[in-house]
Coordinates of C-alpha atoms in Angstrom, one line a residue:
X1 CA 0.0 0.0 0.0
X2 CA 2.9 2.4 0.9
X3 CA 4.6 1.6 -2.4
X4 CA 1.4 2.3 -4.4
X5 CA 0.9 5.6 -2.6
X6 CA 4.5 6.6 -3.3
X7 CA 4.2 5.7 -6.9
X8 CA 1.0 7.7 -7.3
X9 CA 2.7 10.7 -5.7
X10 CA 5.6 10.6 -8.1
X11 CA 3.2 10.4 -11.1
X12 CA 1.2 13.3 -9.8
X13 CA 4.4 15.4 -9.3
X14 CA 5.6 14.6 -12.8
X15 CA 2.3 15.6 -14.2
X16 CA 2.4 18.9 -12.2
X17 CA 5.9 19.7 -13.6
X18 CA 4.7 19.0 -17.1
X19 CA 1.7 21.3 -16.7
X20 CA 4.0 24.1 -15.4
X21 CA 6.4 23.7 -18.3
X22 CA 3.6 23.7 -20.9
X23 CA 2.1 26.8 -19.2
X24 CA 5.5 28.6 -19.4
X25 CA 5.8 27.7 -23.1
X26 CA 2.2 28.9 -23.7
X27 CA 2.9 32.2 -21.8
X28 CA 6.1 32.9 -23.8
X29 CA 8.7 32.1 -21.2
X30 CA 10.6 29.9 -23.5
X31 CA 14.0 30.0 -21.9
X32 CA 12.6 29.3 -18.4
X33 CA 10.5 26.5 -19.7
X34 CA 13.5 24.8 -21.4
X35 CA 15.6 25.2 -18.3
X36 CA 12.9 23.6 -16.1
X37 CA 12.3 20.9 -18.7
X38 CA 16.0 20.0 -18.6
X39 CA 16.1 20.0 -14.7
X40 CA 13.2 17.6 -14.4
X41 CA 14.1 15.6 -17.5
X42 CA 10.7 16.0 -19.1
X43 CA 10.2 13.2 -21.7
X44 CA 8.5 13.4 -24.1
X45 CA 8.9 17.2 -24.6
X46 CA 6.0 19.3 -23.3
X47 CA 3.9 21.2 -25.8
X48 CA 2.6 24.8 -25.2
X49 CA -0.7 24.6 -23.3
X50 CA -2.8 26.7 -20.8
X51 CA -4.3 23.6 -19.2
X52 CA -2.7 24.5 -15.8
X53 CA -4.5 27.8 -15.8
X54 CA -7.8 26.2 -16.7
X55 CA -7.4 23.5 -14.0
X56 CA -6.6 26.2 -11.4
X57 CA -9.6 28.4 -12.4
X58 CA -12.0 25.4 -12.2
X59 CA -10.6 24.4 -8.8
X60 CA -11.1 27.9 -7.4
X61 CA -14.7 28.0 -8.7
X62 CA -15.5 24.6 -7.2
X63 CA -14.0 25.6 -3.9
X64 CA -16.1 28.8 -3.9
X65 CA -19.2 26.8 -4.7
X66 CA -18.5 24.4 -1.8
X67 CA -18.0 27.2 0.6
X68 CA -21.3 28.8 -0.6
X69 CA -23.2 25.6 -0.3
X70 CA -21.9 24.4 3.1
X71 CA -23.5 26.8 5.6
X72 CA -24.3 30.4 4.7
X73 CA -23.6 31.7 8.2
X74 CA -20.2 29.9 8.7
X75 CA -18.4 32.8 7.0
X76 CA -19.6 35.3 9.6
X77 CA -19.4 35.4 13.4
X78 CA -16.6 35.4 15.9
X79 CA -13.1 34.4 14.6
X80 CA -10.3 35.6 16.9
X81 CA -7.6 34.4 14.4
X82 CA -8.4 37.2 12.1
X83 CA -9.9 40.0 14.2
X84 CA -10.0 41.1 17.8
X85 CA -12.5 43.9 17.9
X86 CA -14.8 43.6 14.9
X87 CA -17.1 46.3 13.6
X88 CA -20.8 45.4 13.6
X89 CA -24.0 47.2 13.3
X90 CA -25.7 44.7 15.6
X91 CA -27.5 46.5 18.4
X92 CA -26.6 46.0 22.0
X93 CA -28.9 43.5 23.8
X94 CA -29.7 46.1 26.4
X95 CA -31.5 48.1 23.7
X96 CA -34.1 45.4 23.1
X97 CA -37.6 45.9 24.4
X98 CA -40.4 43.4 25.4
X99 CA -42.6 42.9 22.4
X100 CA -44.9 40.2 23.8
X101 CA -45.5 38.2 27.0
X102 CA -47.2 34.8 27.1
X103 CA -48.1 32.8 30.2
X104 CA -48.3 29.2 31.2
X105 CA -50.0 27.7 34.3
X106 CA -46.7 26.8 35.9
X107 CA -43.1 27.7 35.6
X108 CA -41.8 28.2 32.0
X109 CA -38.6 26.2 31.6
X110 CA -37.9 25.8 27.8
X111 CA -37.8 27.9 24.7
X112 CA -36.7 27.7 21.0
X113 CA -36.5 29.6 17.8
X114 CA -37.1 28.1 14.4
X115 CA -34.1 28.2 12.1
X116 CA -35.6 31.0 10.0
X117 CA -36.5 33.0 13.1
X118 CA -40.2 33.1 12.3
X119 CA -41.5 30.9 15.1
X120 CA -41.0 30.6 18.8
X121 CA -41.8 27.7 21.1
X122 CA -42.2 27.7 24.9
X123 CA -42.5 24.8 27.3
X124 CA -43.6 24.5 30.9
X125 CA -43.7 22.5 34.1
X126 CA -47.5 22.3 33.3
X127 CA -46.5 19.9 30.4
X128 CA -47.8 22.3 27.8
X129 CA -46.1 23.7 24.7
X130 CA -46.9 26.9 22.9
X131 CA -45.9 27.9 19.4
X132 CA -46.0 31.6 18.6
X133 CA -45.6 33.5 15.3
X134 CA -43.0 36.2 15.5
X135 CA -44.7 38.6 13.0
X136 CA -47.9 38.4 15.0
X137 CA -46.1 39.2 18.3
X138 CA -44.5 42.2 16.7
X139 CA -47.9 43.3 15.2
X140 CA -49.5 43.1 18.6
X141 CA -46.9 45.3 20.2
X142 CA -46.8 47.9 17.5
X143 CA -50.0 47.8 15.4
X144 CA -49.3 51.3 14.0
X145 CA -46.3 49.9 12.1
X146 CA -48.5 47.4 10.1
X147 CA -49.0 47.7 6.4
X148 CA -52.6 48.4 5.5
X149 CA -52.9 45.0 3.8
X150 CA -51.7 43.1 6.9
X151 CA -54.2 44.2 9.5
X152 CA -55.7 40.8 10.3
X153 CA -52.7 39.2 11.8
X154 CA -54.5 36.9 14.3
X155 CA -53.4 35.7 17.7
X156 CA -49.7 35.2 18.2
X157 CA -50.2 31.7 19.7
X158 CA -50.8 29.5 16.7
X159 CA -50.5 26.0 18.4
X160 CA -50.9 24.8 21.9
X161 CA -49.7 21.2 22.4
X162 CA -50.7 18.9 25.3
X163 CA -49.1 15.5 24.8
X164 CA -46.6 15.2 27.7
X165 CA -47.5 14.1 31.2
X166 CA -44.7 16.0 33.0
X167 CA -42.5 19.0 32.7
X168 CA -41.3 20.0 29.2
X169 CA -37.6 20.3 29.8
X170 CA -36.3 21.2 26.3
X171 CA -37.5 22.2 22.8
X172 CA -35.8 22.4 19.4
X173 CA -37.1 22.9 15.9
X174 CA -36.0 20.6 13.1
X175 CA -33.4 22.4 10.9
X176 CA -35.2 21.7 7.6
X177 CA -38.8 20.6 8.2
X178 CA -41.8 21.9 10.1
X179 CA -41.2 19.6 13.1
X180 CA -40.8 20.5 16.8
X181 CA -39.0 18.1 19.1
X182 CA -39.7 18.2 22.8
X183 CA -37.9 16.4 25.7
X184 CA -39.8 15.9 28.9
X185 CA -39.4 14.7 32.5
X186 CA -41.9 12.0 31.5
X187 CA -39.0 10.1 29.9
X188 CA -39.9 10.8 26.3
X189 CA -38.9 12.8 23.3
X190 CA -41.9 13.7 21.1
X191 CA -41.8 15.0 17.5
X192 CA -44.8 17.2 16.4
X193 CA -45.7 18.0 12.8
X194 CA -46.5 21.7 13.2
X195 CA -47.3 22.2 9.5
X196 CA -50.8 20.9 10.4
X197 CA -53.1 23.4 12.1
X198 CA -55.0 20.7 13.9
X199 CA -52.0 19.0 15.4
X200 CA -52.4 18.1 19.1
X201 CA -50.4 14.9 19.4
X202 CA -46.9 13.8 18.4
X203 CA -46.4 11.8 15.2
X204 CA -43.3 10.1 16.6
X205 CA -42.3 9.2 20.2
X206 CA -38.8 8.2 21.4
X207 CA -39.3 6.5 24.8
X208 CA -36.5 6.4 27.4
X209 CA -36.2 5.0 30.9
X210 CA -34.8 8.3 32.3
X211 CA -36.2 11.9 32.4
X212 CA -35.0 13.8 29.4
X213 CA -33.0 17.0 30.1
X214 CA -31.8 18.2 26.7
X215 CA -31.6 17.4 23.0
X216 CA -30.1 18.7 19.7
X217 CA -30.7 18.0 16.0
X218 CA -27.9 17.1 13.6
X219 CA -27.7 20.0 11.1
X220 CA -29.2 17.6 8.4
X221 CA -32.1 16.8 10.7
X222 CA -31.4 13.1 10.3
X223 CA -30.1 12.5 13.8
X224 CA -31.0 13.6 17.3
X225 CA -28.7 13.5 20.3
X226 CA -30.4 13.3 23.7
X227 CA -29.2 13.9 27.2
X228 CA -31.1 12.5 30.3
X229 CA -30.6 12.0 34.0
X230 CA -28.4 9.0 33.0
X231 CA -24.8 9.6 32.2
X232 CA -24.8 7.9 28.8
X233 CA -25.7 10.1 25.7
X234 CA -28.2 8.7 23.2
X235 CA -28.1 9.4 19.5
X236 CA -31.3 8.6 17.6
X237 CA -31.8 8.0 13.9
X238 CA -34.9 10.2 13.4
X239 CA -36.3 8.1 10.5
X240 CA -36.0 4.7 12.1
X241 CA -36.0 5.7 15.8
X242 CA -33.0 3.4 16.3
X243 CA -30.8 4.4 19.3
X244 CA -27.0 4.4 19.4
X245 CA -24.7 4.8 22.4
X246 CA -20.9 4.8 22.7
X247 CA -19.4 1.3 23.1
X248 CA -16.7 2.7 25.4
X249 CA -18.1 3.2 29.0
X250 CA -15.0 5.1 30.1
X251 CA -15.8 7.9 27.6
X252 CA -19.1 8.7 29.2
X253 CA -20.0 11.3 31.8
X254 CA -20.2 10.3 35.4
X255 CA -23.5 11.9 36.1
X256 CA -26.6 13.2 34.2
X257 CA -26.2 15.1 31.0
X258 CA -27.4 18.7 31.5
X259 CA -26.8 20.2 28.0
X260 CA -25.9 19.0 24.5
X261 CA -25.4 20.7 21.1
X262 CA -24.4 19.9 17.6
X263 CA -21.9 22.2 15.8
X264 CA -23.4 23.8 12.6
X265 CA -20.5 22.2 10.7
X266 CA -21.8 18.7 11.9
X267 CA -18.2 17.7 12.6
X268 CA -18.9 17.2 16.3
X269 CA -21.3 17.7 19.2
X270 CA -20.6 18.8 22.8
X271 CA -22.2 17.8 26.1
X272 CA -22.1 19.2 29.6
X273 CA -22.9 17.3 32.8
X274 CA -23.7 17.6 36.4
X275 CA -20.3 16.0 36.9
X276 CA -18.7 19.4 35.9
X277 CA -17.1 18.1 32.7
X278 CA -17.6 19.2 29.0
X279 CA -17.1 16.5 26.4
X280 CA -16.6 16.8 22.7
X281 CA -17.8 13.9 20.5
X282 CA -16.9 13.1 16.8
X283 CA -20.0 13.7 14.7
X284 CA -19.5 10.6 12.6
X285 CA -18.1 7.9 14.9
X286 CA -19.7 9.1 18.1
X287 CA -16.4 8.7 20.0
X288 CA -15.4 11.2 22.7
X289 CA -12.5 13.2 21.2
X290 CA -11.8 15.6 24.1
X291 CA -12.8 16.3 27.7
X292 CA -12.6 19.5 29.7
X293 CA -12.8 18.1 33.3
X294 CA -13.9 20.6 35.9
X295 CA -14.6 23.1 33.2
X296 CA -16.3 25.4 35.6
X297 CA -14.3 24.6 38.8
X298 CA -16.3 21.4 39.2
X299 CA -19.7 23.2 39.2
X300 CA -22.5 21.8 37.0
X301 CA -22.2 22.8 33.4
X302 CA -25.4 24.5 32.4
X303 CA -25.0 25.2 28.6
X304 CA -22.8 24.6 25.6
X305 CA -23.0 26.4 22.3
X306 CA -20.7 26.3 19.2
X307 CA -19.7 29.4 17.3
X308 CA -21.0 29.3 13.7
X309 CA -17.5 28.4 12.3
X310 CA -17.1 25.5 14.8
X311 CA -13.8 26.9 16.2
X312 CA -15.1 27.9 19.6
X313 CA -17.4 26.6 22.3
X314 CA -19.3 28.9 24.7
X315 CA -20.2 27.4 28.0
X316 CA -21.8 28.5 31.3
X317 CA -21.9 26.8 34.7
X318 CA -23.4 27.2 38.1
X319 CA -20.2 29.0 39.1
X320 CA -21.9 32.0 37.3
X321 CA -19.0 32.2 34.8
X322 CA -19.2 32.1 31.1
X323 CA -16.3 30.8 29.1
X324 CA -15.1 30.7 25.5
X325 CA -13.0 27.7 24.6
X326 CA -10.7 27.4 21.6
X327 CA -11.3 23.8 20.4
X328 CA -8.0 23.5 18.4
X329 CA -5.9 24.1 21.5
X330 CA -8.4 22.9 24.2
X331 CA -7.9 26.1 26.2
X332 CA -10.2 28.7 27.7
X333 CA -9.5 31.9 25.7
X334 CA -11.9 34.2 27.5
X335 CA -13.8 34.3 30.7
X336 CA -16.8 36.6 30.9
X337 CA -17.1 37.8 34.5
X338 CA -19.4 40.0 36.5
X339 CA -22.5 38.0 36.7
X340 CA -23.5 36.2 39.9
X341 CA -22.0 38.8 42.3
X342 CA -23.7 37.0 45.2
X343 CA -21.8 33.8 44.4
X344 CA -22.8 30.6 42.8
X345 CA -26.2 30.3 41.2
X346 CA -28.9 28.0 42.5
X347 CA -30.6 27.3 39.1
X348 CA -29.4 26.5 35.6
X349 CA -29.6 29.0 32.8
X350 CA -27.8 29.5 29.5
X351 CA -25.1 31.7 27.9
X352 CA -25.9 32.4 24.3
X353 CA -24.4 34.4 21.4
X354 CA -26.6 37.1 19.6
X355 CA -27.3 36.4 16.0
X356 CA -24.0 38.0 14.7
X357 CA -21.9 36.6 17.6
X358 CA -20.8 40.1 18.5
X359 CA -22.3 39.7 22.0
X360 CA -22.7 37.1 24.7
X361 CA -25.9 37.1 26.8
X362 CA -26.4 35.6 30.2
X363 CA -29.2 36.2 32.8
X364 CA -28.1 37.1 36.3
X365 CA -30.1 34.9 38.7
X366 CA -29.9 37.2 41.8
X367 CA -31.1 40.4 40.1
X368 CA -33.1 38.9 37.1
X369 CA -31.0 41.3 34.9
X370 CA -29.4 40.5 31.6
X371 CA -25.6 40.5 31.6
X372 CA -24.0 41.0 28.2
X373 CA -20.5 41.3 27.0
X374 CA -18.5 42.1 23.8
X375 CA -17.7 38.6 22.7
X376 CA -14.2 39.4 21.5
X377 CA -12.8 41.4 24.4
X378 CA -15.1 40.5 27.3
X379 CA -15.9 44.1 28.1
X380 CA -19.2 44.2 30.0
X381 CA -22.1 46.2 28.6
X382 CA -25.1 47.8 30.1
X383 CA -27.3 45.7 32.5
X384 CA -30.9 45.4 31.6
X385 CA -33.8 44.4 33.8
X386 CA -35.6 41.4 32.3
X387 CA -38.9 42.2 34.1
X388 CA -39.4 38.7 35.5
X389 CA -40.6 38.0 39.1
X390 CA -38.5 34.9 39.3
X391 CA -35.3 33.3 38.1
X392 CA -34.8 33.2 34.3
X393 CA -34.5 29.5 33.6
X394 CA -34.0 29.6 29.9
X395 CA -32.8 32.2 27.3
X396 CA -32.3 31.8 23.6
X397 CA -31.5 34.3 20.9
X398 CA -32.9 34.4 17.4
X399 CA -30.6 33.0 14.8
X400 CA -31.6 35.7 12.3
X401 CA -32.8 38.8 14.0
X402 CA -32.1 41.1 17.0
X403 CA -34.6 39.2 19.2
X404 CA -34.4 36.8 22.2
X405 CA -36.7 34.8 24.4
X406 CA -36.6 34.5 28.2
X407 CA -38.5 31.9 30.2
X408 CA -39.0 32.2 33.9
X409 CA -40.3 30.5 37.1
X410 CA -42.9 33.4 37.2
X411 CA -44.8 31.3 34.6
X412 CA -44.0 33.8 31.8
X413 CA -42.0 33.8 28.6
X414 CA -41.0 37.3 27.3
X415 CA -40.2 37.9 23.7
X416 CA -37.6 40.7 23.3
X417 CA -37.0 42.6 20.1
X418 CA -34.9 45.6 18.9
X419 CA -37.0 47.6 16.4
X420 CA -34.7 48.9 13.7
X421 CA -34.6 49.5 10.0
X422 CA -31.1 48.2 9.8
X423 CA -31.3 44.7 11.3

């Protein structure tokens, strides 16, 4: 095998030299072409040709096409290799305003945005799920801004789902289809076809023996990774409902999985645990490829989120710290400090990027205020009261617009939006 590989390399190198010589003849560099031809002993002689130029142009075009088709957003966002400050027109999170408030009958613990930013979902301890239309929420909060032809917007809540028997712990929209996945303390993951106005029950159920804490879709939507009170991660084939787990027990967490997230590049997924560790898993083999033990000084890891380019991981823990990890070097690059001035937090919440990754958002438990930082230099921005009467148990930012959702133990979910003509 090694001899075959070496032989192929020599042939390719010989072909490259011949292409270079032919291109030099074609471009009129006769003496240089003859000299190079003599040095590499080109036999038979190379005719003039611009094939090398054509091959290079075609390769550049294919490379550009691949980049364009991979993931549109991967080209933007935080990248500390190339910039440290960045100039963005994205508004500061503290300038957002409450555009709509919806209530459940018990604490609100889960929230999600659809990938196009047009829908929001909320989940509650009362086992209910609400799906809301973003345009309708905005219309309710500022009817004077409506176009004359769009007066009849209807109620913002477009679906209310009752198919769980215990707390809805996590929600996520399918990346490509009109499907909502919900994980519950009733030991199940349910998939709802939300394209149907009459939907009340799930069209697919993944049953577990442990309460579900978190879940994340593969960017293709074909797989779903699920974390439960058990230490072993589950990966489901969405089409067949087949479940896969790592065959190497020593790679697993030592306590329940508190958070999990696929990278947009699909190369890996990350998990955080009550055991204080963050683990990185290969997106194809499912093997653990890296572990950050005691990532938050041993405190429970509350959230993990990849940057769009897959180079960084944002995490938060019950130590009230938010950290940015560089995955290529396995080191914490930045610690965002200043939240949790009264010490460690009692409840879990999340740290999230805004839609341009210029800012990091994190709710302060003691004051129910929003802490936000410049993502690149960790400078702390203005505090903003979130208006809740209890701890904010979930926060998620829109992937496309200056908008975020906060879910609280005061039974309410608040939709925040920054009205601007430039977003």
